[in-house]
mmCIF file with all atom_site columns, C-alpha atoms in Angstrom:
data_model
loop_
_atom_site.group_PDB
_atom_site.id
_atom_site.type_symbol
_atom_site.label_atom_id
_atom_site.label_alt_id
_atom_site.label_comp_id
_atom_site.label_asym_id
_atom_site.label_entity_id
_atom_site.label_seq_id
_atom_site.pdbx_PDB_ins_code
_atom_site.Cartn_x
_atom_site.Cartn_y
_atom_site.Cartn_z
_atom_site.occupancy
_atom_site.B_iso_or_equiv
_atom_site.pdbx_formal_charge
_atom_site.auth_seq_id
_atom_site.auth_comp_id
_atom_site.auth_asym_id
_atom_site.auth_atom_id
_atom_site.pdbx_PDB_model_num
ATOM 1   C CA . LYS A 1 1   ? 110.807 -61.647 32.864 1.00 0.00 ? 899  LYS A CA 1
ATOM 2   C CA . ALA A 1 2   ? 109.734 -63.777 35.778 1.00 0.00 ? 900  ALA A CA 1
ATOM 3   C CA . GLY A 1 3   ? 106.512 -65.862 34.776 1.00 0.00 ? 901  GLY A CA 1
ATOM 4   C CA . VAL A 1 4   ? 103.254 -66.425 37.037 1.00 0.00 ? 902  VAL A CA 1
ATOM 5   C CA . THR A 1 5   ? 103.793 -67.691 40.568 1.00 0.00 ? 903  THR A CA 1
ATOM 6   C CA . GLN A 1 6   ? 101.670 -69.281 42.846 1.00 0.00 ? 904  GLN A CA 1
ATOM 7   C CA . THR A 1 7   ? 102.109 -70.155 46.690 1.00 0.00 ? 905  THR A CA 1
ATOM 8   C CA . PRO A 1 8   ? 102.065 -72.659 48.157 1.00 0.00 ? 906  PRO A CA 1
ATOM 9   C CA . ARG A 1 9   ? 102.104 -75.410 45.331 1.00 0.00 ? 907  ARG A CA 1
ATOM 10  C CA . TYR A 1 10  ? 100.737 -78.103 47.345 1.00 0.00 ? 908  TYR A CA 1
ATOM 11  C CA . LEU A 1 11  ? 98.141  -77.995 50.254 1.00 0.00 ? 909  LEU A CA 1
ATOM 12  C CA . ILE A 1 12  ? 96.261  -80.476 52.444 1.00 0.00 ? 910  ILE A CA 1
ATOM 13  C CA . LYS A 1 13  ? 93.168  -79.077 54.459 1.00 0.00 ? 911  LYS A CA 1
ATOM 14  C CA . THR A 1 14  ? 90.361  -80.615 56.416 1.00 0.00 ? 912  THR A CA 1
ATOM 15  C CA . ARG A 1 15  ? 86.634  -79.936 55.714 1.00 0.00 ? 913  ARG A CA 1
ATOM 16  C CA . GLY A 1 16  ? 85.603  -76.660 57.500 1.00 0.00 ? 914  GLY A CA 1
ATOM 17  C CA . GLN A 1 17  ? 88.980  -75.088 57.333 1.00 0.00 ? 915  GLN A CA 1
ATOM 18  C CA . GLN A 1 18  ? 89.753  -72.113 55.133 1.00 0.00 ? 916  GLN A CA 1
ATOM 19  C CA . VAL A 1 19  ? 92.324  -71.621 52.810 1.00 0.00 ? 917  VAL A CA 1
ATOM 20  C CA . THR A 1 20  ? 94.497  -68.565 51.312 1.00 0.00 ? 918  THR A CA 1
ATOM 21  C CA . LEU A 1 21  ? 96.156  -69.034 47.881 1.00 0.00 ? 919  LEU A CA 1
ATOM 22  C CA . SER A 1 22  ? 98.463  -66.277 46.603 1.00 0.00 ? 920  SER A CA 1
ATOM 23  C CA . CYS A 1 23  ? 99.410  -65.525 42.937 1.00 0.00 ? 921  CYS A CA 1
ATOM 24  C CA . SER A 1 24  ? 102.075 -63.125 41.826 1.00 0.00 ? 922  SER A CA 1
ATOM 25  C CA . PRO A 1 25  ? 101.395 -61.723 38.190 1.00 0.00 ? 923  PRO A CA 1
ATOM 26  C CA . ILE A 1 26  ? 104.053 -61.220 35.631 1.00 0.00 ? 924  ILE A CA 1
ATOM 27  C CA . SER A 1 27  ? 105.650 -57.711 36.012 1.00 0.00 ? 925  SER A CA 1
ATOM 28  C CA . GLY A 1 28  ? 103.728 -55.062 34.287 1.00 0.00 ? 926  GLY A CA 1
ATOM 29  C CA . HIS A 1 29  ? 100.412 -57.291 34.083 1.00 0.00 ? 927  HIS A CA 1
ATOM 30  C CA . ARG A 1 30  ? 97.513  -55.984 35.697 1.00 0.00 ? 928  ARG A CA 1
ATOM 31  C CA . SER A 1 31  ? 94.681  -58.675 34.840 1.00 0.00 ? 929  SER A CA 1
ATOM 32  C CA . VAL A 1 32  ? 94.476  -61.824 37.232 1.00 0.00 ? 930  VAL A CA 1
ATOM 33  C CA . SER A 1 33  ? 92.165  -64.315 36.643 1.00 0.00 ? 931  SER A CA 1
ATOM 34  C CA . TRP A 1 34  ? 91.609  -67.677 38.659 1.00 0.00 ? 932  TRP A CA 1
ATOM 35  C CA . TYR A 1 35  ? 90.473  -70.930 37.946 1.00 0.00 ? 933  TYR A CA 1
ATOM 36  C CA . GLN A 1 36  ? 89.553  -74.160 38.946 1.00 0.00 ? 934  GLN A CA 1
ATOM 37  C CA . GLN A 1 37  ? 90.578  -77.475 37.509 1.00 0.00 ? 935  GLN A CA 1
ATOM 38  C CA . THR A 1 38  ? 89.036  -81.001 38.425 1.00 0.00 ? 936  THR A CA 1
ATOM 39  C CA . PRO A 1 39  ? 88.700  -84.350 36.573 1.00 0.00 ? 937  PRO A CA 1
ATOM 40  C CA . GLY A 1 40  ? 85.031  -83.906 36.471 1.00 0.00 ? 938  GLY A CA 1
ATOM 41  C CA . GLN A 1 41  ? 84.232  -80.314 35.859 1.00 0.00 ? 939  GLN A CA 1
ATOM 42  C CA . GLY A 1 42  ? 87.244  -79.409 33.826 1.00 0.00 ? 940  GLY A CA 1
ATOM 43  C CA . LEU A 1 43  ? 88.451  -75.754 33.780 1.00 0.00 ? 941  LEU A CA 1
ATOM 44  C CA . GLN A 1 44  ? 86.198  -73.297 35.369 1.00 0.00 ? 942  GLN A CA 1
ATOM 45  C CA . PHE A 1 45  ? 86.604  -69.481 35.524 1.00 0.00 ? 943  PHE A CA 1
ATOM 46  C CA . LEU A 1 46  ? 86.542  -68.185 38.919 1.00 0.00 ? 944  LEU A CA 1
ATOM 47  C CA . PHE A 1 47  ? 87.106  -64.615 38.969 1.00 0.00 ? 945  PHE A CA 1
ATOM 48  C CA . GLU A 1 48  ? 89.241  -61.852 37.225 1.00 0.00 ? 946  GLU A CA 1
ATOM 49  C CA . TYR A 1 49  ? 90.571  -58.909 38.784 1.00 0.00 ? 947  TYR A CA 1
ATOM 50  C CA . PHE A 1 50  ? 92.226  -55.614 36.906 1.00 0.00 ? 948  PHE A CA 1
ATOM 51  C CA . SER A 1 51  ? 93.405  -52.956 38.840 1.00 0.00 ? 949  SER A CA 1
ATOM 52  C CA . GLU A 1 52  ? 92.301  -54.179 41.940 1.00 0.00 ? 950  GLU A CA 1
ATOM 53  C CA . THR A 1 53  ? 88.433  -54.242 40.718 1.00 0.00 ? 951  THR A CA 1
ATOM 54  C CA . GLN A 1 54  ? 86.783  -57.509 40.325 1.00 0.00 ? 952  GLN A CA 1
ATOM 55  C CA . ARG A 1 55  ? 85.670  -57.326 36.604 1.00 0.00 ? 953  ARG A CA 1
ATOM 56  C CA . ASN A 1 56  ? 84.352  -60.887 36.034 1.00 0.00 ? 954  ASN A CA 1
ATOM 57  C CA . LYS A 1 57  ? 83.060  -63.363 38.424 1.00 0.00 ? 955  LYS A CA 1
ATOM 58  C CA . GLY A 1 58  ? 82.404  -67.304 37.662 1.00 0.00 ? 956  GLY A CA 1
ATOM 59  C CA . ASN A 1 59  ? 79.444  -69.495 38.650 1.00 0.00 ? 957  ASN A CA 1
ATOM 60  C CA . PHE A 1 60  ? 80.942  -70.342 42.381 1.00 0.00 ? 958  PHE A CA 1
ATOM 61  C CA . PRO A 1 61  ? 79.538  -70.280 45.726 1.00 0.00 ? 959  PRO A CA 1
ATOM 62  C CA . GLY A 1 62  ? 80.174  -67.211 47.947 1.00 0.00 ? 960  GLY A CA 1
ATOM 63  C CA . ARG A 1 63  ? 82.603  -69.023 49.772 1.00 0.00 ? 961  ARG A CA 1
ATOM 64  C CA . PHE A 1 64  ? 85.034  -68.365 47.123 1.00 0.00 ? 962  PHE A CA 1
ATOM 65  C CA . SER A 1 65  ? 86.415  -64.828 47.211 1.00 0.00 ? 963  SER A CA 1
ATOM 66  C CA . GLY A 1 66  ? 89.415  -63.063 46.085 1.00 0.00 ? 964  GLY A CA 1
ATOM 67  C CA . ARG A 1 67  ? 91.160  -59.548 45.990 1.00 0.00 ? 965  ARG A CA 1
ATOM 68  C CA . GLN A 1 68  ? 94.189  -58.154 44.230 1.00 0.00 ? 966  GLN A CA 1
ATOM 69  C CA . PHE A 1 69  ? 96.609  -55.504 45.580 1.00 0.00 ? 967  PHE A CA 1
ATOM 70  C CA . SER A 1 70  ? 97.969  -52.423 44.500 1.00 0.00 ? 968  SER A CA 1
ATOM 71  C CA . ASN A 1 71  ? 100.946 -54.344 43.114 1.00 0.00 ? 969  ASN A CA 1
ATOM 72  C CA . SER A 1 72  ? 98.634  -56.502 41.154 1.00 0.00 ? 970  SER A CA 1
ATOM 73  C CA . ARG A 1 73  ? 99.394  -59.506 43.389 1.00 0.00 ? 971  ARG A CA 1
ATOM 74  C CA . SER A 1 74  ? 96.022  -61.530 43.788 1.00 0.00 ? 972  SER A CA 1
ATOM 75  C CA . GLU A 1 75  ? 94.729  -63.996 46.719 1.00 0.00 ? 973  GLU A CA 1
ATOM 76  C CA . MET A 1 76  ? 92.006  -66.219 46.669 1.00 0.00 ? 974  MET A CA 1
ATOM 77  C CA . ASN A 1 77  ? 90.308  -67.647 49.694 1.00 0.00 ? 975  ASN A CA 1
ATOM 78  C CA . VAL A 1 78  ? 87.966  -70.372 50.447 1.00 0.00 ? 976  VAL A CA 1
ATOM 79  C CA . SER A 1 79  ? 86.093  -70.626 53.430 1.00 0.00 ? 977  SER A CA 1
ATOM 80  C CA . THR A 1 80  ? 84.346  -73.721 55.152 1.00 0.00 ? 978  THR A CA 1
ATOM 81  C CA . LEU A 1 81  ? 86.132  -76.112 52.779 1.00 0.00 ? 979  LEU A CA 1
ATOM 82  C CA . GLU A 1 82  ? 84.257  -78.995 51.525 1.00 0.00 ? 980  GLU A CA 1
ATOM 83  C CA . LEU A 1 83  ? 85.569  -82.271 50.052 1.00 0.00 ? 981  LEU A CA 1
ATOM 84  C CA . GLY A 1 84  ? 84.482  -80.968 46.752 1.00 0.00 ? 982  GLY A CA 1
ATOM 85  C CA . ASP A 1 85  ? 86.774  -78.103 46.659 1.00 0.00 ? 983  ASP A CA 1
ATOM 86  C CA . SER A 1 86  ? 89.961  -80.654 46.329 1.00 0.00 ? 984  SER A CA 1
ATOM 87  C CA . ALA A 1 87  ? 91.207  -79.108 43.013 1.00 0.00 ? 985  ALA A CA 1
ATOM 88  C CA . LEU A 1 88  ? 93.942  -77.459 41.029 1.00 0.00 ? 986  LEU A CA 1
ATOM 89  C CA . TYR A 1 89  ? 93.728  -73.684 41.224 1.00 0.00 ? 987  TYR A CA 1
ATOM 90  C CA . LEU A 1 90  ? 95.399  -71.803 38.346 1.00 0.00 ? 988  LEU A CA 1
ATOM 91  C CA . CYS A 1 91  ? 96.225  -68.195 38.279 1.00 0.00 ? 989  CYS A CA 1
ATOM 92  C CA . ALA A 1 92  ? 96.914  -66.490 35.082 1.00 0.00 ? 990  ALA A CA 1
ATOM 93  C CA . SER A 1 93  ? 97.779  -62.811 34.445 1.00 0.00 ? 991  SER A CA 1
ATOM 94  C CA . SER A 1 94  ? 97.553  -60.770 31.409 1.00 0.00 ? 992  SER A CA 1
ATOM 95  C CA . SER A 1 95  ? 98.711  -57.388 30.246 1.00 0.00 ? 993  SER A CA 1
ATOM 96  C CA . THR A 1 96  ? 95.039  -56.583 28.935 1.00 0.00 ? 994  THR A CA 1
ATOM 97  C CA . LEU A 1 97  ? 91.471  -57.709 29.598 1.00 0.00 ? 995  LEU A CA 1
ATOM 98  C CA . GLY A 1 98  ? 90.732  -60.695 26.980 1.00 0.00 ? 996  GLY A CA 1
ATOM 99  C CA . GLY A 1 99  ? 94.270  -60.794 26.096 1.00 0.00 ? 997  GLY A CA 1
ATOM 100 C CA . GLU A 1 100 ? 96.699  -63.659 26.051 1.00 0.00 ? 998  GLU A CA 1
ATOM 101 C CA . GLN A 1 101 ? 96.925  -65.308 29.570 1.00 0.00 ? 999  GLN A CA 1
ATOM 102 C CA . PHE A 1 102 ? 100.275 -66.637 31.114 1.00 0.00 ? 1000 PHE A CA 1
ATOM 103 C CA . PHE A 1 103 ? 99.285  -69.269 33.570 1.00 0.00 ? 1001 PHE A CA 1
ATOM 104 C CA . GLY A 1 104 ? 101.273 -70.107 36.867 1.00 0.00 ? 1002 GLY A CA 1
ATOM 105 C CA . PRO A 1 105 ? 101.916 -73.741 37.816 1.00 0.00 ? 1003 PRO A CA 1
ATOM 106 C CA . GLY A 1 106 ? 98.803  -74.006 40.175 1.00 0.00 ? 1004 GLY A CA 1
ATOM 107 C CA . THR A 1 107 ? 98.219  -74.968 43.793 1.00 0.00 ? 1005 THR A CA 1
ATOM 108 C CA . ARG A 1 108 ? 97.003  -78.196 44.324 1.00 0.00 ? 1006 ARG A CA 1
ATOM 109 C CA . LEU A 1 109 ? 94.653  -78.228 47.153 1.00 0.00 ? 1007 LEU A CA 1
ATOM 110 C CA . THR A 1 110 ? 93.596  -81.564 48.666 1.00 0.00 ? 1008 THR A CA 1
ATOM 111 C CA . VAL A 1 111 ? 90.472  -81.565 51.218 1.00 0.00 ? 1009 VAL A CA 1
ATOM 112 C CA . LEU A 1 112 ? 90.246  -84.355 53.619 1.00 0.00 ? 1010 LEU A CA 1
ATOM 113 C CA . ALA B 2 1   ? 76.193  -66.946 24.200 1.00 0.00 ? 1020 ALA B CA 1
ATOM 114 C CA . GLN B 2 2   ? 79.745  -68.125 23.692 1.00 0.00 ? 1021 GLN B CA 1
ATOM 115 C CA . SER B 2 3   ? 80.899  -71.875 23.623 1.00 0.00 ? 1022 SER B CA 1
ATOM 116 C CA . VAL B 2 4   ? 83.481  -74.019 22.827 1.00 0.00 ? 1023 VAL B CA 1
ATOM 117 C CA . THR B 2 5   ? 83.139  -77.764 22.006 1.00 0.00 ? 1024 THR B CA 1
ATOM 118 C CA . GLN B 2 6   ? 86.229  -80.020 21.699 1.00 0.00 ? 1025 GLN B CA 1
ATOM 119 C CA . LEU B 2 7   ? 84.931  -83.115 19.575 1.00 0.00 ? 1026 LEU B CA 1
ATOM 120 C CA . ASP B 2 8   ? 87.277  -85.848 20.735 1.00 0.00 ? 1027 ASP B CA 1
ATOM 121 C CA . SER B 2 9   ? 88.247  -86.355 24.524 1.00 0.00 ? 1028 SER B CA 1
ATOM 122 C CA . HIS B 2 10  ? 90.895  -88.619 23.695 1.00 0.00 ? 1029 HIS B CA 1
ATOM 123 C CA . VAL B 2 11  ? 93.381  -88.741 20.511 1.00 0.00 ? 1030 VAL B CA 1
ATOM 124 C CA . SER B 2 12  ? 95.971  -91.250 19.971 1.00 0.00 ? 1031 SER B CA 1
ATOM 125 C CA . VAL B 2 13  ? 98.404  -91.167 17.162 1.00 0.00 ? 1032 VAL B CA 1
ATOM 126 C CA . SER B 2 14  ? 101.835 -92.901 16.556 1.00 0.00 ? 1033 SER B CA 1
ATOM 127 C CA . GLU B 2 15  ? 104.849 -90.691 16.746 1.00 0.00 ? 1034 GLU B CA 1
ATOM 128 C CA . GLY B 2 16  ? 105.690 -89.013 13.161 1.00 0.00 ? 1035 GLY B CA 1
ATOM 129 C CA . THR B 2 17  ? 101.963 -89.122 11.985 1.00 0.00 ? 1036 THR B CA 1
ATOM 130 C CA . PRO B 2 18  ? 99.809  -86.243 11.706 1.00 0.00 ? 1037 PRO B CA 1
ATOM 131 C CA . VAL B 2 19  ? 97.676  -84.623 14.609 1.00 0.00 ? 1038 VAL B CA 1
ATOM 132 C CA . LEU B 2 20  ? 94.292  -83.412 14.179 1.00 0.00 ? 1039 LEU B CA 1
ATOM 133 C CA . LEU B 2 21  ? 92.312  -81.892 17.477 1.00 0.00 ? 1040 LEU B CA 1
ATOM 134 C CA . ARG B 2 22  ? 89.072  -80.652 16.552 1.00 0.00 ? 1041 ARG B CA 1
ATOM 135 C CA . CYS B 2 23  ? 87.275  -77.614 17.938 1.00 0.00 ? 1042 CYS B CA 1
ATOM 136 C CA . ASN B 2 24  ? 84.103  -75.972 17.105 1.00 0.00 ? 1043 ASN B CA 1
ATOM 137 C CA . TYR B 2 25  ? 82.877  -72.560 18.722 1.00 0.00 ? 1044 TYR B CA 1
ATOM 138 C CA . SER B 2 26  ? 79.628  -70.869 18.916 1.00 0.00 ? 1045 SER B CA 1
ATOM 139 C CA . SER B 2 27  ? 79.806  -66.884 18.804 1.00 0.00 ? 1046 SER B CA 1
ATOM 140 C CA . SER B 2 28  ? 77.812  -64.278 17.748 1.00 0.00 ? 1047 SER B CA 1
ATOM 141 C CA . TYR B 2 29  ? 80.740  -62.142 16.428 1.00 0.00 ? 1048 TYR B CA 1
ATOM 142 C CA . SER B 2 30  ? 84.110  -62.572 15.186 1.00 0.00 ? 1049 SER B CA 1
ATOM 143 C CA . PRO B 2 31  ? 85.843  -64.175 18.234 1.00 0.00 ? 1050 PRO B CA 1
ATOM 144 C CA . SER B 2 32  ? 89.047  -64.532 19.614 1.00 0.00 ? 1051 SER B CA 1
ATOM 145 C CA . LEU B 2 33  ? 90.435  -67.965 19.886 1.00 0.00 ? 1052 LEU B CA 1
ATOM 146 C CA . PHE B 2 34  ? 93.068  -69.648 21.512 1.00 0.00 ? 1053 PHE B CA 1
ATOM 147 C CA . TRP B 2 35  ? 94.842  -73.246 22.013 1.00 0.00 ? 1054 TRP B CA 1
ATOM 148 C CA . TYR B 2 36  ? 96.511  -73.866 25.308 1.00 0.00 ? 1055 TYR B CA 1
ATOM 149 C CA . VAL B 2 37  ? 98.390  -77.126 26.127 1.00 0.00 ? 1056 VAL B CA 1
ATOM 150 C CA . GLN B 2 38  ? 99.121  -78.433 29.569 1.00 0.00 ? 1057 GLN B CA 1
ATOM 151 C CA . HIS B 2 39  ? 101.567 -80.975 30.413 1.00 0.00 ? 1058 HIS B CA 1
ATOM 152 C CA . PRO B 2 40  ? 101.069 -83.497 33.204 1.00 0.00 ? 1059 PRO B CA 1
ATOM 153 C CA . ASN B 2 41  ? 101.330 -81.409 36.816 1.00 0.00 ? 1060 ASN B CA 1
ATOM 154 C CA . LYS B 2 42  ? 102.019 -78.320 34.629 1.00 0.00 ? 1061 LYS B CA 1
ATOM 155 C CA . GLY B 2 43  ? 100.203 -74.975 34.206 1.00 0.00 ? 1062 GLY B CA 1
ATOM 156 C CA . LEU B 2 44  ? 98.712  -74.208 30.685 1.00 0.00 ? 1063 LEU B CA 1
ATOM 157 C CA . GLN B 2 45  ? 100.876 -72.774 28.061 1.00 0.00 ? 1064 GLN B CA 1
ATOM 158 C CA . LEU B 2 46  ? 99.574  -70.781 24.944 1.00 0.00 ? 1065 LEU B CA 1
ATOM 159 C CA . LEU B 2 47  ? 100.331 -72.522 21.548 1.00 0.00 ? 1066 LEU B CA 1
ATOM 160 C CA . LEU B 2 48  ? 98.646  -70.333 19.413 1.00 0.00 ? 1067 LEU B CA 1
ATOM 161 C CA . LYS B 2 49  ? 95.935  -67.519 19.158 1.00 0.00 ? 1068 LYS B CA 1
ATOM 162 C CA . TYR B 2 50  ? 93.557  -65.930 16.322 1.00 0.00 ? 1069 TYR B CA 1
ATOM 163 C CA . THR B 2 51  ? 92.339  -62.556 16.827 1.00 0.00 ? 1070 THR B CA 1
ATOM 164 C CA . SER B 2 52  ? 90.837  -61.670 13.375 1.00 0.00 ? 1071 SER B CA 1
ATOM 165 C CA . ALA B 2 53  ? 94.025  -61.398 11.220 1.00 0.00 ? 1072 ALA B CA 1
ATOM 166 C CA . ALA B 2 54  ? 95.216  -64.475 9.233  1.00 0.00 ? 1073 ALA B CA 1
ATOM 167 C CA . THR B 2 55  ? 92.941  -67.487 9.291  1.00 0.00 ? 1074 THR B CA 1
ATOM 168 C CA . LEU B 2 56  ? 95.940  -69.772 9.407  1.00 0.00 ? 1075 LEU B CA 1
ATOM 169 C CA . VAL B 2 57  ? 97.635  -69.346 12.806 1.00 0.00 ? 1076 VAL B CA 1
ATOM 170 C CA . LYS B 2 58  ? 101.417 -70.779 13.287 1.00 0.00 ? 1077 LYS B CA 1
ATOM 171 C CA . GLY B 2 59  ? 102.137 -71.400 17.070 1.00 0.00 ? 1078 GLY B CA 1
ATOM 172 C CA . ILE B 2 60  ? 104.948 -72.946 18.865 1.00 0.00 ? 1079 ILE B CA 1
ATOM 173 C CA . ASN B 2 61  ? 106.236 -76.364 18.366 1.00 0.00 ? 1080 ASN B CA 1
ATOM 174 C CA . GLY B 2 62  ? 105.232 -76.793 15.090 1.00 0.00 ? 1081 GLY B CA 1
ATOM 175 C CA . PHE B 2 63  ? 101.354 -76.421 15.572 1.00 0.00 ? 1082 PHE B CA 1
ATOM 176 C CA . GLU B 2 64  ? 99.003  -74.458 13.458 1.00 0.00 ? 1083 GLU B CA 1
ATOM 177 C CA . ALA B 2 65  ? 95.206  -74.051 13.363 1.00 0.00 ? 1084 ALA B CA 1
ATOM 178 C CA . GLU B 2 66  ? 92.856  -72.835 10.837 1.00 0.00 ? 1085 GLU B CA 1
ATOM 179 C CA . PHE B 2 67  ? 90.141  -70.517 11.440 1.00 0.00 ? 1086 PHE B CA 1
ATOM 180 C CA . LYS B 2 68  ? 86.900  -71.556 9.634  1.00 0.00 ? 1087 LYS B CA 1
ATOM 181 C CA . LYS B 2 69  ? 83.808  -69.124 9.684  1.00 0.00 ? 1088 LYS B CA 1
ATOM 182 C CA . SER B 2 70  ? 81.540  -71.057 7.629  1.00 0.00 ? 1089 SER B CA 1
ATOM 183 C CA . GLU B 2 71  ? 82.379  -74.223 9.679  1.00 0.00 ? 1090 GLU B CA 1
ATOM 184 C CA . THR B 2 72  ? 82.574  -72.446 13.010 1.00 0.00 ? 1091 THR B CA 1
ATOM 185 C CA . SER B 2 73  ? 85.682  -74.588 13.542 1.00 0.00 ? 1092 SER B CA 1
ATOM 186 C CA . PHE B 2 74  ? 89.196  -73.727 14.949 1.00 0.00 ? 1093 PHE B CA 1
ATOM 187 C CA . HIS B 2 75  ? 90.877  -77.033 14.439 1.00 0.00 ? 1094 HIS B CA 1
ATOM 188 C CA . LEU B 2 76  ? 94.418  -77.717 15.714 1.00 0.00 ? 1095 LEU B CA 1
ATOM 189 C CA . THR B 2 77  ? 97.027  -79.481 13.532 1.00 0.00 ? 1096 THR B CA 1
ATOM 190 C CA . LYS B 2 78  ? 100.680 -80.747 13.334 1.00 0.00 ? 1097 LYS B CA 1
ATOM 191 C CA . PRO B 2 79  ? 102.241 -82.489 10.539 1.00 0.00 ? 1098 PRO B CA 1
ATOM 192 C CA . SER B 2 80  ? 104.241 -84.964 12.648 1.00 0.00 ? 1099 SER B CA 1
ATOM 193 C CA . ALA B 2 81  ? 103.668 -85.971 16.194 1.00 0.00 ? 1100 ALA B CA 1
ATOM 194 C CA . HIS B 2 82  ? 106.458 -86.196 18.777 1.00 0.00 ? 1101 HIS B CA 1
ATOM 195 C CA . MET B 2 83  ? 106.387 -87.908 22.079 1.00 0.00 ? 1102 MET B CA 1
ATOM 196 C CA . SER B 2 84  ? 107.137 -84.926 23.599 1.00 0.00 ? 1103 SER B CA 1
ATOM 197 C CA . ASP B 2 85  ? 103.470 -83.622 22.540 1.00 0.00 ? 1104 ASP B CA 1
ATOM 198 C CA . ALA B 2 86  ? 101.740 -85.973 24.850 1.00 0.00 ? 1105 ALA B CA 1
ATOM 199 C CA . ALA B 2 87  ? 99.475  -83.643 26.966 1.00 0.00 ? 1106 ALA B CA 1
ATOM 200 C CA . GLU B 2 88  ? 96.265  -82.246 27.507 1.00 0.00 ? 1107 GLU B CA 1
ATOM 201 C CA . TYR B 2 89  ? 95.038  -79.482 24.715 1.00 0.00 ? 1108 TYR B CA 1
ATOM 202 C CA . PHE B 2 90  ? 92.264  -76.760 25.566 1.00 0.00 ? 1109 PHE B CA 1
ATOM 203 C CA . CYS B 2 91  ? 90.435  -74.852 22.909 1.00 0.00 ? 1110 CYS B CA 1
ATOM 204 C CA . VAL B 2 92  ? 89.414  -71.568 24.271 1.00 0.00 ? 1111 VAL B CA 1
ATOM 205 C CA . VAL B 2 93  ? 87.107  -68.670 23.284 1.00 0.00 ? 1112 VAL B CA 1
ATOM 206 C CA . VAL B 2 94  ? 86.807  -65.107 24.577 1.00 0.00 ? 1113 VAL B CA 1
ATOM 207 C CA . THR B 2 95  ? 83.589  -63.589 25.479 1.00 0.00 ? 1114 THR B CA 1
ATOM 208 C CA . ASP B 2 96  ? 82.849  -60.473 23.658 1.00 0.00 ? 1115 ASP B CA 1
ATOM 209 C CA . SER B 2 97  ? 81.587  -57.842 26.430 1.00 0.00 ? 1116 SER B CA 1
ATOM 210 C CA . SER B 2 98  ? 83.366  -59.156 29.712 1.00 0.00 ? 1117 SER B CA 1
ATOM 211 C CA . TYR B 2 99  ? 86.522  -60.824 28.109 1.00 0.00 ? 1118 TYR B CA 1
ATOM 212 C CA . LYS B 2 100 ? 86.174  -64.099 29.819 1.00 0.00 ? 1119 LYS B CA 1
ATOM 213 C CA . LEU B 2 101 ? 87.988  -67.237 28.820 1.00 0.00 ? 1120 LEU B CA 1
ATOM 214 C CA . ILE B 2 102 ? 85.620  -70.166 28.009 1.00 0.00 ? 1121 ILE B CA 1
ATOM 215 C CA . PHE B 2 103 ? 87.416  -73.374 27.877 1.00 0.00 ? 1122 PHE B CA 1
ATOM 216 C CA . GLY B 2 104 ? 86.388  -76.447 26.157 1.00 0.00 ? 1123 GLY B CA 1
ATOM 217 C CA . SER B 2 105 ? 86.504  -79.891 27.986 1.00 0.00 ? 1124 SER B CA 1
ATOM 218 C CA . GLY B 2 106 ? 90.014  -80.754 26.739 1.00 0.00 ? 1125 GLY B CA 1
ATOM 219 C CA . THR B 2 107 ? 91.479  -83.146 24.589 1.00 0.00 ? 1126 THR B CA 1
ATOM 220 C CA . ARG B 2 108 ? 94.264  -85.601 25.933 1.00 0.00 ? 1127 ARG B CA 1
ATOM 221 C CA . LEU B 2 109 ? 96.858  -86.427 23.099 1.00 0.00 ? 1128 LEU B CA 1
ATOM 222 C CA . LEU B 2 110 ? 98.539  -89.727 23.530 1.00 0.00 ? 1129 LEU B CA 1
ATOM 223 C CA . VAL B 2 111 ? 101.443 -90.485 21.226 1.00 0.00 ? 1130 VAL B CA 1
ATOM 224 C CA . ARG B 2 112 ? 102.604 -94.110 20.918 1.00 0.00 ? 1131 ARG B CA 1
ATOM 225 C CA . PRO B 2 113 ? 106.272 -95.050 19.901 1.00 0.00 ? 1132 PRO B CA 1
#
């Protein structure tokens, strides 16, 4: 079974731009979660989608949004990028809510 | 509210010696707990999980963890460290109602030759 894939793996943007990251979960998994990882703040939960519905949301500003498609693939969008948005963005999929999560390799976003 | 505290930000051991990574949790109910490992520039990999079955949980690569309710701890151990164990380790608790994963701040394990 293929693992969780994330595209792109690396991204460089400038302040004020917007960015869209993509995540393809393991086949059959309906839950997709997104996390932001930075040296200062560690791993922080962004949001979780299950069957195209946002089930949980972390404490991030409205510039961070996401969605999930009928094939369970998910995208997250960050608008009006700030320097502090530079981070590793990790996506994880699970077959059930609260179950074992399988992580992708992440997308490293650098904001200049 | 659930929370998890990893008591050491860095742990350094010699190859072949035991590993102990400490984790305490706070939960108002019987939690689900996980340990994940992250190697440099990689995603996270599940090492082991506790979901109210046996209190001693065996994971991959020789790691195990013991759930101790009286101490609210879920420490990760390995009898003999290998160079390939050098990585960052995260203790995770799952919230009750919303099933969110709450990550500890991580422990970086260094293995000396």
